Tab-separated table of N, CA and C in Angstrom:
chain	number	residue	atom	x	y	z
M	1	UNK	N	-5.933	0.515	9.549
M	1	UNK	CA	-4.648	0.391	8.900
M	1	UNK	C	-3.887	-0.729	9.567
M	2	UNK	N	-3.335	-1.588	8.775
M	2	UNK	CA	-2.582	-2.715	9.282
M	2	UNK	C	-1.119	-2.328	9.543
M	3	UNK	N	-0.506	-1.664	8.562
M	3	UNK	CA	0.900	-1.320	8.707
M	3	UNK	C	1.275	-0.167	7.781
M	4	UNK	N	2.238	0.624	8.223
M	4	UNK	CA	2.804	1.696	7.423
M	4	UNK	C	4.279	1.760	7.762
M	5	UNK	N	5.135	1.482	6.772
M	5	UNK	CA	6.564	1.421	7.037
M	5	UNK	C	7.345	1.907	5.825
M	6	UNK	N	8.673	1.927	5.934
M	6	UNK	CA	9.544	2.357	4.848
M	6	UNK	C	10.643	1.329	4.652
M	7	UNK	N	10.881	0.956	3.401
M	7	UNK	CA	11.990	0.073	3.033
M	7	UNK	C	12.851	0.815	2.031
M	8	UNK	N	14.159	0.727	2.178
M	8	UNK	CA	15.076	1.482	1.322
M	8	UNK	C	14.817	1.242	-0.165
M	9	UNK	N	14.592	0.001	-0.576
M	9	UNK	CA	14.416	-0.288	-1.999
M	9	UNK	C	12.969	-0.142	-2.473
M	10	UNK	N	11.990	-0.318	-1.586
M	10	UNK	CA	10.581	-0.257	-1.974
M	10	UNK	C	9.930	1.087	-1.667
M	11	UNK	N	10.562	1.908	-0.868
M	11	UNK	CA	9.963	3.168	-0.461
M	11	UNK	C	8.920	2.931	0.611
M	12	UNK	N	7.971	3.831	0.690
M	12	UNK	CA	6.901	3.688	1.670
M	12	UNK	C	5.966	2.554	1.284
M	13	UNK	N	5.574	1.768	2.274
M	13	UNK	CA	4.660	0.644	2.064
M	13	UNK	C	3.515	0.785	3.057
M	14	UNK	N	2.286	0.747	2.553
M	14	UNK	CA	1.097	0.852	3.384
M	14	UNK	C	0.215	-0.369	3.125
M	15	UNK	N	-0.209	-1.038	4.193
M	15	UNK	CA	-1.136	-2.159	4.107
M	15	UNK	C	-2.440	-1.754	4.788
M	16	UNK	N	-3.552	-1.897	4.068
M	16	UNK	CA	-4.869	-1.581	4.612
M	16	UNK	C	-5.673	-2.864	4.756
M	17	UNK	N	-6.244	-3.065	5.929
M	17	UNK	CA	-7.062	-4.241	6.216
M	17	UNK	C	-8.524	-3.908	5.924
M	18	UNK	N	-9.127	-4.663	4.997
M	18	UNK	CA	-10.527	-4.460	4.625
M	18	UNK	C	-11.396	-5.613	5.129
M	19	UNK	N	-10.944	-6.329	6.115
M	19	UNK	CA	-11.668	-7.503	6.605
M	19	UNK	C	-11.107	-8.758	5.979
M	20	UNK	N	-11.721	-9.250	4.913
M	20	UNK	CA	-11.244	-10.473	4.266
M	20	UNK	C	-10.149	-10.189	3.239
M	21	UNK	N	-9.912	-8.926	2.916
M	21	UNK	CA	-8.895	-8.543	1.942
M	21	UNK	C	-7.937	-7.524	2.549
M	22	UNK	N	-6.719	-7.510	2.003
M	22	UNK	CA	-5.722	-6.509	2.369
M	22	UNK	C	-5.225	-5.867	1.077
M	23	UNK	N	-5.200	-4.537	1.031
M	23	UNK	CA	-4.601	-3.854	-0.105
M	23	UNK	C	-3.218	-3.371	0.306
M	24	UNK	N	-2.277	-3.474	-0.639
M	24	UNK	CA	-0.881	-3.126	-0.379
M	24	UNK	C	-0.459	-2.059	-1.388
M	25	UNK	N	0.072	-0.968	-0.887
M	25	UNK	CA	0.542	0.134	-1.717
M	25	UNK	C	2.049	0.248	-1.504
M	26	UNK	N	2.829	0.123	-2.587
M	26	UNK	CA	4.288	0.132	-2.509
M	26	UNK	C	4.852	1.242	-3.386
M	27	UNK	N	5.975	1.787	-2.987
M	27	UNK	CA	6.638	2.811	-3.777
M	27	UNK	C	6.211	4.223	-3.443
M	28	UNK	N	5.736	4.438	-2.222
M	28	UNK	CA	5.331	5.794	-1.825
M	28	UNK	C	6.553	6.599	-1.386
M	29	UNK	N	6.606	7.845	-1.802
M	29	UNK	CA	7.700	8.728	-1.401
M	29	UNK	C	7.412	9.320	-0.028
M	30	UNK	N	6.292	9.986	0.103
M	30	UNK	CA	5.874	10.574	1.375
M	30	UNK	C	4.624	9.841	1.833
M	31	UNK	N	4.661	9.268	3.033
M	31	UNK	CA	3.483	8.594	3.568
M	31	UNK	C	2.701	9.591	4.411
M	32	UNK	N	1.394	9.625	4.213
M	32	UNK	CA	0.524	10.528	4.965
M	32	UNK	C	-0.195	9.829	6.110
M	33	UNK	N	-0.016	8.519	6.239
M	33	UNK	CA	-0.709	7.744	7.264
M	33	UNK	C	0.303	6.930	8.064
M	34	UNK	N	-0.093	6.552	9.271
M	34	UNK	CA	0.767	5.768	10.152
M	34	UNK	C	0.046	4.509	10.609
M	35	UNK	N	0.812	3.536	11.062
M	35	UNK	CA	0.233	2.309	11.583
M	35	UNK	C	-0.782	2.638	12.667
M	36	UNK	N	-1.968	2.027	12.560
M	36	UNK	CA	-3.013	2.241	13.540
M	36	UNK	C	-4.011	3.323	13.171
M	37	UNK	N	-3.677	4.174	12.174
M	37	UNK	CA	-4.625	5.209	11.743
M	37	UNK	C	-5.867	4.556	11.136
M	38	UNK	N	-7.011	5.188	11.332
M	38	UNK	CA	-8.231	4.775	10.638
M	38	UNK	C	-8.347	5.648	9.395
M	39	UNK	N	-8.577	5.019	8.260
M	39	UNK	CA	-8.722	5.757	7.013
M	39	UNK	C	-10.082	5.429	6.401
M	40	UNK	N	-10.592	6.357	5.628
M	40	UNK	CA	-11.847	6.155	4.918
M	40	UNK	C	-11.578	6.257	3.419
M	41	UNK	N	-12.555	5.867	2.637
M	41	UNK	CA	-12.421	5.935	1.185
M	41	UNK	C	-12.040	7.355	0.778
M	42	UNK	N	-11.013	7.447	-0.082
M	42	UNK	CA	-10.575	8.747	-0.572
M	42	UNK	C	-9.470	9.392	0.242
M	43	UNK	N	-9.103	8.796	1.375
M	43	UNK	CA	-8.025	9.349	2.189
M	43	UNK	C	-6.695	9.210	1.449
M	44	UNK	N	-5.954	10.294	1.222
M	44	UNK	CA	-4.644	10.172	0.582
M	44	UNK	C	-3.692	9.381	1.477
M	45	UNK	N	-3.011	8.399	0.895
M	45	UNK	CA	-2.072	7.578	1.650
M	45	UNK	C	-0.648	8.095	1.531
M	46	UNK	N	-0.344	8.823	0.463
M	46	UNK	CA	0.992	9.346	0.250
M	46	UNK	C	1.171	9.785	-1.187
M	47	UNK	N	2.415	10.104	-1.542
M	47	UNK	CA	2.750	10.476	-2.918
M	47	UNK	C	3.603	9.374	-3.531
M	48	UNK	N	3.543	9.241	-4.844
M	48	UNK	CA	4.279	8.173	-5.528
M	48	UNK	C	5.718	8.578	-5.785
M	49	UNK	N	6.554	7.572	-6.042
M	49	UNK	CA	7.914	7.834	-6.478
M	49	UNK	C	8.991	7.610	-5.444
M	50	UNK	N	8.764	6.745	-4.453
M	50	UNK	CA	9.761	6.547	-3.415
M	50	UNK	C	10.578	5.283	-3.529
M	51	UNK	N	10.464	4.578	-4.664
M	51	UNK	CA	11.148	3.289	-4.795
M	51	UNK	C	12.186	3.309	-5.899
M	52	UNK	N	13.380	2.825	-5.584
M	52	UNK	CA	14.413	2.702	-6.608
M	52	UNK	C	14.132	1.510	-7.522
M	53	UNK	N	13.340	0.556	-7.082
M	53	UNK	CA	13.013	-0.624	-7.886
M	53	UNK	C	11.818	-0.358	-8.797
M	54	UNK	N	10.773	0.258	-8.266
M	54	UNK	CA	9.536	0.465	-9.020
M	54	UNK	C	9.656	1.628	-9.995
M	55	UNK	N	10.409	2.648	-9.637
M	55	UNK	CA	10.623	3.784	-10.532
M	55	UNK	C	10.266	5.099	-9.880
M	56	UNK	N	10.831	6.186	-10.397
M	56	UNK	CA	10.683	7.498	-9.760
M	56	UNK	C	9.271	8.082	-9.811
M	57	UNK	N	8.477	7.745	-10.802
M	57	UNK	CA	7.134	8.319	-10.928
M	57	UNK	C	6.066	7.234	-10.886
M	58	UNK	N	6.347	6.148	-10.180
M	58	UNK	CA	5.445	5.000	-10.175
M	58	UNK	C	5.244	4.456	-8.775
M	59	UNK	N	4.233	3.612	-8.662
M	59	UNK	CA	3.996	2.860	-7.440
M	59	UNK	C	3.423	1.507	-7.841
M	60	UNK	N	3.307	0.595	-6.900
M	60	UNK	CA	2.713	-0.712	-7.157
M	60	UNK	C	1.563	-0.932	-6.183
M	61	UNK	N	0.624	-1.770	-6.605
M	61	UNK	CA	-0.570	-2.061	-5.819
M	61	UNK	C	-0.809	-3.563	-5.853
M	62	UNK	N	-1.155	-4.140	-4.712
M	62	UNK	CA	-1.506	-5.555	-4.645
M	62	UNK	C	-2.802	-5.709	-3.867
M	63	UNK	N	-3.548	-6.716	-4.218
M	63	UNK	CA	-4.741	-7.111	-3.501
M	63	UNK	C	-4.487	-8.515	-2.987
M	64	UNK	N	-4.616	-8.725	-1.677
M	64	UNK	CA	-4.300	-10.017	-1.068
M	64	UNK	C	-5.475	-10.557	-0.273
M	65	UNK	N	-5.614	-11.867	-0.340
M	65	UNK	CA	-6.558	-12.589	0.511
M	65	UNK	C	-5.711	-13.620	1.244
M	66	UNK	N	-5.459	-13.387	2.530
M	66	UNK	CA	-4.525	-14.245	3.261
M	66	UNK	C	-3.135	-14.066	2.686
M	67	UNK	N	-2.464	-15.160	2.355
M	67	UNK	CA	-1.139	-15.095	1.737
M	67	UNK	C	-1.223	-15.048	0.209
M	68	UNK	N	-2.420	-15.192	-0.348
M	68	UNK	CA	-2.621	-15.233	-1.789
M	68	UNK	C	-2.689	-13.831	-2.377
M	69	UNK	N	-1.849	-13.557	-3.379
M	69	UNK	CA	-1.923	-12.311	-4.124
M	69	UNK	C	-2.919	-12.531	-5.250
M	70	UNK	N	-3.927	-11.679	-5.334
M	70	UNK	CA	-4.957	-11.801	-6.363
M	70	UNK	C	-4.467	-11.035	-7.596
M	71	UNK	N	-4.274	-11.727	-8.722
M	71	UNK	CA	-3.735	-11.061	-9.911
M	71	UNK	C	-4.784	-10.178	-10.595
M	72	UNK	N	-4.344	-9.117	-11.292
M	72	UNK	CA	-5.281	-8.290	-12.056
M	72	UNK	C	-5.886	-9.113	-13.181
M	73	UNK	N	-7.041	-8.783	-13.704
M	73	UNK	CA	-7.891	-7.687	-13.266
M	73	UNK	C	-8.624	-8.043	-11.995
M	74	UNK	N	-8.814	-7.071	-11.148
M	74	UNK	CA	-9.426	-7.305	-9.831
M	74	UNK	C	-10.909	-7.442	-9.968
């Protein structure tokens, strides 16, 4: 895990380091992981709905390579 933090407008934000890629999860209400935790496939990261910008029942996901955001479809 690269980072796990909370922003008032974005809610919980979790960044996972996959080597050459980083996945970013935004808009989490309750985070189940902390910075430095090791996670495996299928590990719950949190619950959705923690962002006033993204929406009460939603979250956002990004795939990044360096500073480049890779647009969908992935």
